[in-house]
Coordinates of N, CA, C and O in Angstrom, one line a residue:
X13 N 0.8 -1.2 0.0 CA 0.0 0.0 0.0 C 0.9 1.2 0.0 O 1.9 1.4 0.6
X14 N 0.2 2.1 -0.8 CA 1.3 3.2 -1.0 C 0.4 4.5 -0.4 O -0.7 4.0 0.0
X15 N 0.4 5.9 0.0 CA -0.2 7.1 0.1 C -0.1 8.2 -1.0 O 0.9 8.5 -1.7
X16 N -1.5 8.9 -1.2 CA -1.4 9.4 -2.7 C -1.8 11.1 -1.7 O -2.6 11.2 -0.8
X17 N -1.0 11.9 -2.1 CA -1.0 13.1 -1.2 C -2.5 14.0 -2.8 O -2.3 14.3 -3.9
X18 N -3.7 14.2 -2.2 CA -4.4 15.1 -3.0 C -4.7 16.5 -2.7 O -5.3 16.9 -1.8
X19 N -3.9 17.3 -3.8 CA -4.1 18.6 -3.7 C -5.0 19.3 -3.6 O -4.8 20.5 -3.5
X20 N -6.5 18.7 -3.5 CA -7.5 19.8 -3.2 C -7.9 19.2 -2.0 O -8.8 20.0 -1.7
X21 N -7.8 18.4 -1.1 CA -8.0 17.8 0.2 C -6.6 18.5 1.1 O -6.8 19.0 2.1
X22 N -5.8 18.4 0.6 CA -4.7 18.6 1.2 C -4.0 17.4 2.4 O -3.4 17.7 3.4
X23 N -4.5 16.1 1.9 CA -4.5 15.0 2.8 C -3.6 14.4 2.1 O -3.4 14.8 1.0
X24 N -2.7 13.0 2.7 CA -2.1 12.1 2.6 C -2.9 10.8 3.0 O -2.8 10.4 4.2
X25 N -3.8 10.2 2.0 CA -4.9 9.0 2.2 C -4.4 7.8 1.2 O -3.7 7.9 0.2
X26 N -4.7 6.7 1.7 CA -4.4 5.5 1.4 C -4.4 5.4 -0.3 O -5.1 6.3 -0.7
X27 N -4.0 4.6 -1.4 CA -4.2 4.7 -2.2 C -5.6 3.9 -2.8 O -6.0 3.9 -4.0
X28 N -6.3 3.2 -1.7 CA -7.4 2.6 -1.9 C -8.3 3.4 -1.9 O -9.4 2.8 -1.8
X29 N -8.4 4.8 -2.0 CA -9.0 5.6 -2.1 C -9.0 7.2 -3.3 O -9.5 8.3 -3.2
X30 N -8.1 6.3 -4.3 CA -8.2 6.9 -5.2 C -8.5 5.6 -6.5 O -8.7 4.4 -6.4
X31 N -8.4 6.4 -7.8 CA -8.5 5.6 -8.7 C -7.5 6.1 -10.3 O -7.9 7.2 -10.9
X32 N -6.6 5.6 -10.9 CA -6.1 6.1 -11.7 C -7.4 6.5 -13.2 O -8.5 6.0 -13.4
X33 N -7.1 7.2 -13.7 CA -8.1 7.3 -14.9 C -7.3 7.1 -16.3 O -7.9 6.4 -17.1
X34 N -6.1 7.6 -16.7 CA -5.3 7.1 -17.2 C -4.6 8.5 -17.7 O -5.0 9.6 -17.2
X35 N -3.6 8.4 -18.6 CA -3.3 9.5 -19.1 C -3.6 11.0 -18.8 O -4.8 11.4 -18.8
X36 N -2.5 11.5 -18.7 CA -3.2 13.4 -18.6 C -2.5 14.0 -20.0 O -1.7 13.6 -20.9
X37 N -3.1 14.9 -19.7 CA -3.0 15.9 -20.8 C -3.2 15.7 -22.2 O -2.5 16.2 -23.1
X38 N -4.3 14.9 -22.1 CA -4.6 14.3 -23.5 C -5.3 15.6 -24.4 O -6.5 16.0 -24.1
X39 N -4.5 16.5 -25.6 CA -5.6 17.5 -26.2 C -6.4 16.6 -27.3 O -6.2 15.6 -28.0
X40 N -7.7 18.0 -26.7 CA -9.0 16.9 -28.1 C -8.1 17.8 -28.7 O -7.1 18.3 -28.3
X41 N -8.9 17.8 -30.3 CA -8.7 17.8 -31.2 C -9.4 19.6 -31.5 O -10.5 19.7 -32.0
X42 N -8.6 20.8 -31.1 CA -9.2 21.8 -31.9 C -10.6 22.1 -32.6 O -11.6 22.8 -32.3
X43 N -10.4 21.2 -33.7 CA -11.8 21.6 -34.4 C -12.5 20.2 -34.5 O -12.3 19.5 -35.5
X44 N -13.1 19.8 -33.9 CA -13.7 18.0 -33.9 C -14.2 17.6 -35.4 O -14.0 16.5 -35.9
X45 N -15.0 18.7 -36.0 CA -16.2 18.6 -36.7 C -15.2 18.5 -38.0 O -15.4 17.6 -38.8
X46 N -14.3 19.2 -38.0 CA -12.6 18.8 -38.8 C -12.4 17.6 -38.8 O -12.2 17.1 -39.9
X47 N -12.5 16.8 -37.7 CA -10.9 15.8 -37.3 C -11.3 14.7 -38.1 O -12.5 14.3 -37.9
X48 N -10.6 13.9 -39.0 CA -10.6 12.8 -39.7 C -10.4 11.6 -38.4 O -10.3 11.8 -37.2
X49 N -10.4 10.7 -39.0 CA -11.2 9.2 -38.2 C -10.1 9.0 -38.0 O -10.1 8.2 -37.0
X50 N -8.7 9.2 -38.4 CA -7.4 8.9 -38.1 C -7.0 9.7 -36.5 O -6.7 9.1 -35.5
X51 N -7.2 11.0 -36.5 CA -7.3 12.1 -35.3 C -8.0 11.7 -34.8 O -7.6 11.8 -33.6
X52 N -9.2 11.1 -34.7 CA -10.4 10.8 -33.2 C -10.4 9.1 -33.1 O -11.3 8.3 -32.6
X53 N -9.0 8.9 -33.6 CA -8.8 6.8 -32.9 C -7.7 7.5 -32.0 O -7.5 7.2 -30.9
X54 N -6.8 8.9 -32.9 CA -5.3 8.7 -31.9 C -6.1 9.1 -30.5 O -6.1 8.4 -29.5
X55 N -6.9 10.2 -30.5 CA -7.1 10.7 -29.7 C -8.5 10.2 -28.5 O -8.7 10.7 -27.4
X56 N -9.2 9.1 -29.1 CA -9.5 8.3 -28.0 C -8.8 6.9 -27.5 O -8.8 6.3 -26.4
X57 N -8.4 6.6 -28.5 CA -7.7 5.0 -28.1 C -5.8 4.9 -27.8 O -5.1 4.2 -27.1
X58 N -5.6 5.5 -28.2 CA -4.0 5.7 -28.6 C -3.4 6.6 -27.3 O -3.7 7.8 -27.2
X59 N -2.6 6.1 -26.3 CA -1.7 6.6 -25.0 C -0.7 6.2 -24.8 O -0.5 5.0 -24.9
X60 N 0.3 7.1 -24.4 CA 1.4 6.7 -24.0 C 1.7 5.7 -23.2 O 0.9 5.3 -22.4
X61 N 3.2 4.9 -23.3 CA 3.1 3.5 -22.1 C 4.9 3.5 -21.9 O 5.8 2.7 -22.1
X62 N 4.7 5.3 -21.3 CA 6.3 5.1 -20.8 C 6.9 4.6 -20.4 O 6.1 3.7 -20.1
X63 N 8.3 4.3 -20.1 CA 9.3 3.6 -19.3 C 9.5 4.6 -18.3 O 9.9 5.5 -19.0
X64 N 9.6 5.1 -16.8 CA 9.7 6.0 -16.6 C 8.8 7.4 -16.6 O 7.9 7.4 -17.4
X65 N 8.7 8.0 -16.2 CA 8.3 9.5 -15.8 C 7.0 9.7 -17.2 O 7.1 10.0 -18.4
X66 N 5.7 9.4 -16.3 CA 4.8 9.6 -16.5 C 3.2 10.4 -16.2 O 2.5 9.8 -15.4
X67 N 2.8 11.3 -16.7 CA 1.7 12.0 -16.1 C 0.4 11.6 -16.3 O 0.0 11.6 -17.4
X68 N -0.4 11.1 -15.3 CA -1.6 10.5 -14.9 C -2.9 11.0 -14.4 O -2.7 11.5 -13.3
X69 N -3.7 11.1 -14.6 CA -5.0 11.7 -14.4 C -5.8 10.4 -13.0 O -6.0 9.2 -13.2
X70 N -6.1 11.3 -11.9 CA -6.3 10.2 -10.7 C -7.7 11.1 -10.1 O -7.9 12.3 -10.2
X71 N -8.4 10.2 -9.7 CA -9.8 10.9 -9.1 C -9.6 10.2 -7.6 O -9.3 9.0 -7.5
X72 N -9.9 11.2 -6.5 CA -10.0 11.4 -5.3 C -11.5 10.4 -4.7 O -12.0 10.7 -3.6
X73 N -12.2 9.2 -5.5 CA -13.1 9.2 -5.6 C -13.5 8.5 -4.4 O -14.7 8.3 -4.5
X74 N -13.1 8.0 -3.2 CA -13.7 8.4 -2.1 C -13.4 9.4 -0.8 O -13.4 9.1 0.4
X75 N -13.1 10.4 -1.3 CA -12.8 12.0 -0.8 C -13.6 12.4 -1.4 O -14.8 11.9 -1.6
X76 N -12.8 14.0 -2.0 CA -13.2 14.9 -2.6 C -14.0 14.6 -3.7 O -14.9 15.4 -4.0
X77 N -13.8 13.6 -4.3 CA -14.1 12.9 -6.2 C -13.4 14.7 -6.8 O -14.2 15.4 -7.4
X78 N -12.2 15.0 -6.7 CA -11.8 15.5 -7.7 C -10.8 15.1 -8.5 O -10.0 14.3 -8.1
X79 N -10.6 15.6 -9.9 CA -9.9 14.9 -10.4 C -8.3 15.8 -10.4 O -8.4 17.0 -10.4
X80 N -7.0 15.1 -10.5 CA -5.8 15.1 -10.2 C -5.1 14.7 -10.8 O -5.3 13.5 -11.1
X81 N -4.0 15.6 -11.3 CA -2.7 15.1 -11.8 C -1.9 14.4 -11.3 O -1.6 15.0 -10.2
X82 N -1.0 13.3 -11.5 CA 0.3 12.5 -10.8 C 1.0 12.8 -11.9 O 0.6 12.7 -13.1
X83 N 2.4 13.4 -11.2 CA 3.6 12.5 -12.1 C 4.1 11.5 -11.2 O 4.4 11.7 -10.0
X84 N 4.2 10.3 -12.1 CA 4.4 9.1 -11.6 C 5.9 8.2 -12.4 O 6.0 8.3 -13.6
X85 N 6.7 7.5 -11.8 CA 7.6 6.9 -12.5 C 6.9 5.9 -12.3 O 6.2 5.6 -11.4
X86 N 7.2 5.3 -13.9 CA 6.5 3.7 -13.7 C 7.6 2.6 -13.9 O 7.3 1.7 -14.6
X87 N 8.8 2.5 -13.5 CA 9.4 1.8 -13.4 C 9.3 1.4 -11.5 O 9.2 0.3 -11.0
X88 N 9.4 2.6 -10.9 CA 9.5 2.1 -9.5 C 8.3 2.7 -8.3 O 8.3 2.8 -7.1
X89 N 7.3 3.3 -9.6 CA 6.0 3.6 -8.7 C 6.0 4.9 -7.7 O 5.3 5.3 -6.8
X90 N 7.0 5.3 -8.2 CA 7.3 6.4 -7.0 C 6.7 7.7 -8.1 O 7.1 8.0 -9.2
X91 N 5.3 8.2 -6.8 CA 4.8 9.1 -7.2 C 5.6 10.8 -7.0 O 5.8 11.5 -6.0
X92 N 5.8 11.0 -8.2 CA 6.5 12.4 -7.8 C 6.1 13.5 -7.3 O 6.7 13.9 -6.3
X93 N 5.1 14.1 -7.8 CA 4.2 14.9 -7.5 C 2.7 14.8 -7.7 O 2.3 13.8 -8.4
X94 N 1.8 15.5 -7.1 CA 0.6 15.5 -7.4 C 0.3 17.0 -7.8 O 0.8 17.8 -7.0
X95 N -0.4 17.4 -8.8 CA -1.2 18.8 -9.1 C -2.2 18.6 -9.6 O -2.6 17.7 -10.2
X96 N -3.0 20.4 -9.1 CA -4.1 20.3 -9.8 C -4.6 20.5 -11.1 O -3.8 21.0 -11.9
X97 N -6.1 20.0 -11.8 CA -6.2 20.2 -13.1 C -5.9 21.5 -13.6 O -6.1 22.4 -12.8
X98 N -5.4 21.6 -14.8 CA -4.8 22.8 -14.9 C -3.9 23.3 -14.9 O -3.6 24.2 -15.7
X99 N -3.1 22.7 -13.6 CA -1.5 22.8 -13.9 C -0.8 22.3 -14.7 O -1.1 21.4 -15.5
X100 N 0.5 22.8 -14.6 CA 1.6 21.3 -15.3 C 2.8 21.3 -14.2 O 3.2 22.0 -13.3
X101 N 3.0 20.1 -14.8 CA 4.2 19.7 -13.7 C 5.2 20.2 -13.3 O 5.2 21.4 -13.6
X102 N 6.1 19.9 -12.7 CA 7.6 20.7 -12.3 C 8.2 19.5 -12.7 O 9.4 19.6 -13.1
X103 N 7.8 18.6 -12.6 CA 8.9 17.6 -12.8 C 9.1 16.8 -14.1 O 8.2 16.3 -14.8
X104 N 10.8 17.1 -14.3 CA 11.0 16.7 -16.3 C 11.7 15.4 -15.9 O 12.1 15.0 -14.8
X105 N 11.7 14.8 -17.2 CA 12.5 13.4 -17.7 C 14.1 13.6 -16.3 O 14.3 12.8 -15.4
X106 N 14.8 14.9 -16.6 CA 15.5 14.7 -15.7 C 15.5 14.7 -14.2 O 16.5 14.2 -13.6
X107 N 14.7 15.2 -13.7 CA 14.5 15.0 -12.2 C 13.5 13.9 -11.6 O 13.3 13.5 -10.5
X108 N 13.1 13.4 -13.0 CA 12.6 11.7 -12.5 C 13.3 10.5 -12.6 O 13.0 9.4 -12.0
X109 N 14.3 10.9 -13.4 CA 15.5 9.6 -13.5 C 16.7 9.5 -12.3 O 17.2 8.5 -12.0
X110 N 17.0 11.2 -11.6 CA 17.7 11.0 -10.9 C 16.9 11.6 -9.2 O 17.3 12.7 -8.7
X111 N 15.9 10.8 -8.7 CA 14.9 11.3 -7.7 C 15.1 12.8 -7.8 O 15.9 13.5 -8.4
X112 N 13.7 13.0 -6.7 CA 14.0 14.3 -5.9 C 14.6 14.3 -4.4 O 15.0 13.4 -3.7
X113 N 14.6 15.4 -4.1 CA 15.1 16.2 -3.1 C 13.8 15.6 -1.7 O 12.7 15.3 -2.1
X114 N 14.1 15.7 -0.8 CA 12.8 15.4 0.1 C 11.7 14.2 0.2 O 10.6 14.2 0.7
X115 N 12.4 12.9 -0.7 CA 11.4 11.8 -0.8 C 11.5 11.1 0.7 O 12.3 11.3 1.6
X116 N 10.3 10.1 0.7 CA 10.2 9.8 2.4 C 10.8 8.5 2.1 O 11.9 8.1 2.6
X117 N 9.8 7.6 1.2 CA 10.6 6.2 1.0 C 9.9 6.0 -0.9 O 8.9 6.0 -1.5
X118 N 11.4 5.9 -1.2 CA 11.4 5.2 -2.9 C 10.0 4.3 -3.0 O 9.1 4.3 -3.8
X119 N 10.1 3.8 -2.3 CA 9.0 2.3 -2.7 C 7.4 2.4 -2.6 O 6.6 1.7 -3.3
X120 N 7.1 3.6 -1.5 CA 5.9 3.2 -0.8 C 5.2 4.8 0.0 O 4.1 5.3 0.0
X121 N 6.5 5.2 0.5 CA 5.5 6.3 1.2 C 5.6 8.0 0.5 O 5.1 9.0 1.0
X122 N 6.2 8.1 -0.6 CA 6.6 9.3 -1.1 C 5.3 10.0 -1.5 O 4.4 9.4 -2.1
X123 N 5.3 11.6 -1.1 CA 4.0 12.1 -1.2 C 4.1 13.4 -1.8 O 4.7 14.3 -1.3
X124 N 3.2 13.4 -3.2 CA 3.2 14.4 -4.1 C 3.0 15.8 -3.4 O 1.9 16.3 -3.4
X125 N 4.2 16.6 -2.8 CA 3.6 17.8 -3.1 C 4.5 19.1 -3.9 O 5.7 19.2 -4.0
X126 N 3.4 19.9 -4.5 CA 3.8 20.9 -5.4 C 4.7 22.0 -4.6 O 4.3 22.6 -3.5
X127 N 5.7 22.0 -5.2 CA 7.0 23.4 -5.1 C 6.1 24.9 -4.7 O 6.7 25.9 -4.6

């Protein structure tokens, strides 16, 4: 069991009490009524499946039910940060490959919060 720190609660809660949704920052497509059938497969079916430092879309859904950004490494689960919709991250390719500053534990207890 790991702790997922949510930025509009301001709580550190179990992770059985969230739920991943998948990918963030997915843009629709500008003009839809435009977008050929090639643009609306990438953009409903088609997501990234990094090695490493990835941003996630998580709902608070027995809390708040709001929804939340992770950056997450997926090689060793260690949640880097959490922000809110709307933001963007602080954390790049390079400060996910070599940790951050202030983690509690690599494996299990490290708790997203924003700079």
């Amino acid at each position: 069991m790991f702790y997922i720190h949510c930025p509009y609660c301001a709580e550190r809660r179990s992770e059985e009490e969230f739920h991943c949704m998948g990918q963030a920052h997915i843009q629709r497509p500008k003009n839809p009524e435009a977008a050929s059938d090639r643009e609306w497969g990438d953009y409903l079916f088609f997501r990234d499946n990094p090695r490493g430092l990835h941003q996630e879309m998580w709902v608070h859904a027995a809390g708040c039910r709001k929804f939340f950004n992770v950056a997450r490494n997926t090689v060793s689960y260690e949640i880097l940060e959490t922000y809110r919709i709307g933001e963007q991250t602080s954390v790049t390719v390079g400060t996910a490959a070599h940790g951050r500053e202030g983690k509690v534990d690599q494996a299990h207890e490290v708790q997203g919060v924003r700079a």
